[in-house]
Tab-separated table of C-alpha atoms in Angstrom:
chain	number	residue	atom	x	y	z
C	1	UNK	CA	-62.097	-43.440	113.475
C	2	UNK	CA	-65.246	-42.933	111.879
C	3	UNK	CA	-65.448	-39.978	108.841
C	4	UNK	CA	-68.536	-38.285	106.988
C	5	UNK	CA	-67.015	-37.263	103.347
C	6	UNK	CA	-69.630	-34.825	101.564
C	7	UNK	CA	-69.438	-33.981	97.910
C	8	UNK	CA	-71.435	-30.794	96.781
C	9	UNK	CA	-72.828	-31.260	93.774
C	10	UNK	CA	-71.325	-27.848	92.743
C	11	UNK	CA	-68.264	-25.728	94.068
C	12	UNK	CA	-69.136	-23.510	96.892
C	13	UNK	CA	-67.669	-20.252	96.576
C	14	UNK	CA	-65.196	-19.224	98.720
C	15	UNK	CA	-66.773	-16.628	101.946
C	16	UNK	CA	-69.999	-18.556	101.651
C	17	UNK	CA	-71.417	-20.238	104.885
C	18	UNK	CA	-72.944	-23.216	104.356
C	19	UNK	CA	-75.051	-25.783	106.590
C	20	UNK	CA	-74.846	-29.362	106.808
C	21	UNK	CA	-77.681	-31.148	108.512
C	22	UNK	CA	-77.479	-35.044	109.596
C	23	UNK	CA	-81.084	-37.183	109.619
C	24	UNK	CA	-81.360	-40.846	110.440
C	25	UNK	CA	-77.861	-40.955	112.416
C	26	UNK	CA	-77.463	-42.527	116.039
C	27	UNK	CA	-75.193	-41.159	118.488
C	28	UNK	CA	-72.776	-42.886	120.117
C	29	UNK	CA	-73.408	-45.132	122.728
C	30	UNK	CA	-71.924	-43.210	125.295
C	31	UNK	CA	-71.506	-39.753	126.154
C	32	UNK	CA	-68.218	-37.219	125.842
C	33	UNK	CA	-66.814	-34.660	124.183
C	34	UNK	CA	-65.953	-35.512	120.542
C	35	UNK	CA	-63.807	-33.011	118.018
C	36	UNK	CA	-65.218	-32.740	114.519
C	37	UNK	CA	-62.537	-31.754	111.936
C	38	UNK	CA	-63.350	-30.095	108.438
C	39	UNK	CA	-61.362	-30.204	105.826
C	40	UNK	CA	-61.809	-28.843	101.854
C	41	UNK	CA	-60.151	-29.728	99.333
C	42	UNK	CA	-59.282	-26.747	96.612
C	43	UNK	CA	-60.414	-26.867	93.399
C	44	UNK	CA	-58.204	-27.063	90.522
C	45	UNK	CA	-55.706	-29.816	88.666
C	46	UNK	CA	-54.038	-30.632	91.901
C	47	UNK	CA	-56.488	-30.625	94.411
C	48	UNK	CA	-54.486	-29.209	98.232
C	49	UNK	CA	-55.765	-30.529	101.202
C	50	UNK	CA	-56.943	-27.716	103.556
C	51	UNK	CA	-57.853	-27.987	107.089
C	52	UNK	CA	-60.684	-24.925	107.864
C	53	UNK	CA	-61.721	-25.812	111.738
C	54	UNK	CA	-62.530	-28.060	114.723
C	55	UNK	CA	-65.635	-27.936	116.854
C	56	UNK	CA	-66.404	-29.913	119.942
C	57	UNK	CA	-69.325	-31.181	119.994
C	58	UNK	CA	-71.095	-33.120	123.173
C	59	UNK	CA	-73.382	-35.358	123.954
C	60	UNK	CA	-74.950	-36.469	126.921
């Protein structure tokens, strides 16, 4: 499994949309459908794990 971790240099607030845009990547070497999880962790002394959505992404 291969993961992207991204670490905002400040807390985004919570109801804000934010964009993530990927230069200098290849894609795989062959085509399909692959899922892309998010996940956030909460801010706070015990930081939750917090799953927010799954797209399907596909290349050809």
């Amino acid at each position: 499994n291969n993961f992207v971790e991204i670490y905002p240099t400040e807390p985004i607030p919570a109801g804000n949309k934010i964009e993530v845009v990927f230069s200098n990547v290849r894609n795989p070497r062959f085509g399909g459908m692959y899922h892309f999880n998010a996940n956030i962790r909460t801010p706070g002394d015990v930081p939750l794990l917090r799953y927010i959505g799954t797209w399907l992404l596909t290349i050809e």
